[in-house]
C-alpha positions in Angstrom: 162.2 152.7 96.8 160.1 151.0 99.5 161.4 153.3 102.2 160.3 156.4 100.2 157.5 158.2 102.0 154.9 159.2 99.4 152.6 160.9 101.9 152.3 161.5 105.7 149.3 162.8 107.6 148.6 163.5 111.2 145.0 163.3 112.3 144.0 163.7 108.6 146.0 166.8 107.8 149.5 167.6 106.5 151.8 167.8 109.5 153.3 171.1 110.6 157.1 171.5 111.0 156.6 171.4 114.8 154.6 168.2 114.6 157.3 166.5 112.5 160.0 167.7 114.9 158.1 166.2 117.8 157.5 163.0 115.9 161.2 162.7 115.1 162.2 163.1 118.8 159.5 160.9 120.4 158.9 157.2 119.7 156.5 156.1 122.4 153.5 154.6 120.7 152.2 151.6 118.7 151.3 150.9 115.1 150.1 148.4 112.6 151.4 147.9 109.0 149.5 146.7 106.0 149.8 146.2 102.3 147.1 148.0 100.3 146.0 146.9 96.9 143.3 148.7 95.0 142.3 150.5 98.2 141.8 147.2 100.0 143.8 145.3 102.6 143.7 141.9 104.2 142.4 141.5 107.8 141.3 145.1 108.3 139.2 144.2 111.4 142.2 142.6 112.9 144.3 145.7 112.3 141.7 147.9 113.9 141.4 145.5 116.8 145.1 145.5 117.3 145.2 149.3 117.4 142.3 149.6 119.8 143.7 147.0 122.3 147.2 148.5 122.2 145.8 152.0 122.7 143.7 150.9 125.7 146.8 149.4 127.3 149.2 152.2 126.5 147.0 155.3 126.7 143.9 154.2 128.6 141.4 154.8 125.7 140.1 152.8 122.8 140.4 153.9 119.2 137.4 154.6 116.9 137.9 152.1 114.1 135.8 154.1 111.6 137.8 157.2 112.3 141.0 155.2 111.6 139.6 154.0 108.3 138.7 157.5 107.3 142.2 158.7 108.0 143.8 155.9 106.0 141.4 156.6 103.1 142.3 160.3 103.3 146.0 159.7 103.4 145.8 157.3 100.4 143.9 159.7 98.3 144.3 158.6 94.7 147.0 156.1 95.6 145.6 152.6 95.1 148.5 150.4 95.9 150.8 151.1 98.9 152.5 150.1 102.1 150.6 151.8 104.9 151.4 152.3 108.5 149.0 153.6 111.1 151.0 154.9 114.1 149.3 156.1 117.3 151.3 158.4 119.6 151.0 161.2 122.2 151.2 164.8 121.2 152.9 167.4 123.3 149.6 168.1 125.1 149.2 164.4 125.9 146.4 164.0 123.4 146.5 160.9 121.3 147.1 161.5 117.6 147.1 159.2 114.6 149.9 159.3 112.0 149.4 157.6 108.6 152.3 157.0 106.3 152.0 155.9 102.7 155.0 154.3 101.0 155.3 152.3 97.7 153.9 148.7 98.0 156.3 145.9 99.0 156.3 142.2 98.2 157.9 139.1 99.4 161.7 138.9 98.6 162.5 136.6 95.7 165.2 134.7 97.7 164.6 132.6 100.8 165.4 134.2 104.2 168.6 133.5 106.1 168.2 134.0 109.9 170.8 134.7 112.6 169.6 133.6 116.0 170.2 136.0 118.9 169.2 135.7 122.6 166.7 138.5 122.8 163.0 138.9 123.8 161.1 142.1 123.2 159.5 143.7 126.3 155.7 143.5 126.1 156.0 141.5 122.9 152.2 141.4 122.3 152.4 145.2 121.5 153.6 146.3 118.1 155.8 149.1 119.3 157.1 152.1 117.3 160.7 151.7 116.6 160.8 148.1 117.8 163.2 149.0 120.7 166.9 149.4 120.6 167.7 145.7 121.1 165.5 144.5 118.2 166.9 147.1 115.8 170.4 146.4 116.9 170.1 142.7 116.3 168.4 143.1 113.0 171.1 145.4 111.7 173.9 143.2 113.0 172.4 140.2 111.3 172.1 142.0 108.0 175.7 143.2 108.2 176.7 139.6 108.5 174.8 138.5 105.4 171.5 137.4 107.0 168.1 138.6 106.1 167.1 139.3 109.7 167.5 138.2 113.3 165.7 135.2 114.8 164.8 136.1 118.4 165.3 133.3 121.0 164.8 132.8 124.7 166.1 130.5 127.3 167.9 127.4 126.0 167.4 128.5 122.4 163.6 128.8 122.5 162.4 130.2 119.2 160.2 133.2 119.7 159.8 135.2 116.4 161.8 136.9 113.6 162.9 140.5 114.0 159.9 141.7 112.1 158.2 138.4 111.2 156.5 135.4 112.7 157.9 131.9 112.3 156.1 128.8 111.0 157.6 125.3 110.6 156.4 122.3 108.6 156.9 118.9 110.3 155.9 116.8 107.3 152.2 116.7 108.1 151.2 120.2 109.2 152.3 123.6 110.5 153.8 124.2 113.9 153.8 127.7 115.4 156.4 128.2 118.1 154.7 128.6 121.5 156.5 131.6 122.9 155.7 135.2 124.0 155.7 136.9 120.6 153.6 139.4 118.6 150.6 137.9 116.9 151.1 139.1 113.4 148.1 139.8 111.2 149.4 137.6 108.4 150.0 134.8 110.9 146.5 135.2 112.3 144.9 135.1 108.9 147.0 132.1 107.8 146.4 130.1 111.0 142.6 130.8 110.8 142.4 129.4 107.2 144.8 126.5 107.1 142.4 124.0 108.6 139.9 124.7 105.9 142.6 123.9 103.4 143.3 120.5 105.0 146.6 121.6 106.6 146.6 120.9 110.4 148.3 123.3 112.7 149.4 123.3 116.3 151.4 125.3 118.8 154.3 124.0 120.9 157.7 125.1 122.1 160.4 124.9 119.5 164.1 125.2 120.1 167.0 125.8 117.9 168.1 122.3 118.5 164.8 121.0 117.0 165.2 122.7 113.6 167.0 119.8 112.0 163.9 117.6 112.6 161.6 119.9 110.6 161.0 119.5 106.8 160.9 123.2 106.1 160.6 126.6 107.7 158.8 129.9 106.8 158.3 133.4 108.0 155.2 135.5 107.7 154.6 139.3 107.6 152.4 141.9 106.0 154.4 141.3 102.8 153.3 137.6 102.7 155.1 134.3 103.3 158.7 133.5 102.6 160.8 130.3 102.9 163.8 130.1 105.2 166.9 128.5 103.8 169.3 128.9 106.6 169.4 129.5 110.4 172.9 130.3 111.7 175.1 127.5 110.1 172.2 125.1 109.6 170.8 124.7 106.0 167.0 124.4 105.9 165.4 122.6 103.0 163.2 124.8 100.9 160.0 123.0 99.8 158.4 124.9 96.9 155.3 122.8 97.2 154.6 123.7 100.8 155.4 127.3 100.2 153.0 127.3 97.2 150.3 125.7 99.4 150.7 128.2 102.2 150.8 131.2 99.8 147.7 129.9 98.1 145.9 129.9 101.5 147.0 133.4 102.3 146.2 134.7 98.8 142.7 133.3 99.1 142.0 135.5 102.2 139.6 138.2 101.0 140.6 141.9 100.6 138.7 144.3 102.8 137.7 147.7 101.5 139.3 150.4 103.5 
């Protein structure tokens, strides 16, 4: 199971019972999530930059990227393929500590996503916050109980912001449109956006509203698992274009894997 924890380390060591208790009762911190294949991941520098910037904003100090890499390598050990999370939190003595969790690898679901729009914007959305906040978790679970894959977070007048744990991309028939809204800049989105132009696929950012969705040819979500098509938003069916999905996936797949 993807949720099964194969290994967890705090600052490079097996956690004590006291540390695990503290971890279970405290959720103030930030993290990054990555898929690891043969001890490599995509966009490693971007993951490390995300952690360092968030740490500076939340705790007033930058993170040593080489130290983070060492701790991920140590936690992986002989595990070559995995889903890895690097969480940065405060210990009881107000010192920053790094938690690395290792789970089985996860891929893109075989079926297109179904999104339920909800009026919700995460506080400080540029930070990848541990736990995601009550509102985000509440809306995701409510959407899933109603047969949807996840929530689609929206702002004033139905402004599309982001998925519950994904970024949103739309194809207008000529190129990719990224919703211009205060959302987390996902690593997969960053990598895809940086490489689409070289593949001859133009991109731009602009505000997109729920009322605009019927004007787009297709819709996608991106995450550390990859790229998935969207087949429905609320009661609106969205056309699934296998050709565009194949092109976007090919661009993402061509991004080199970085040695951890």
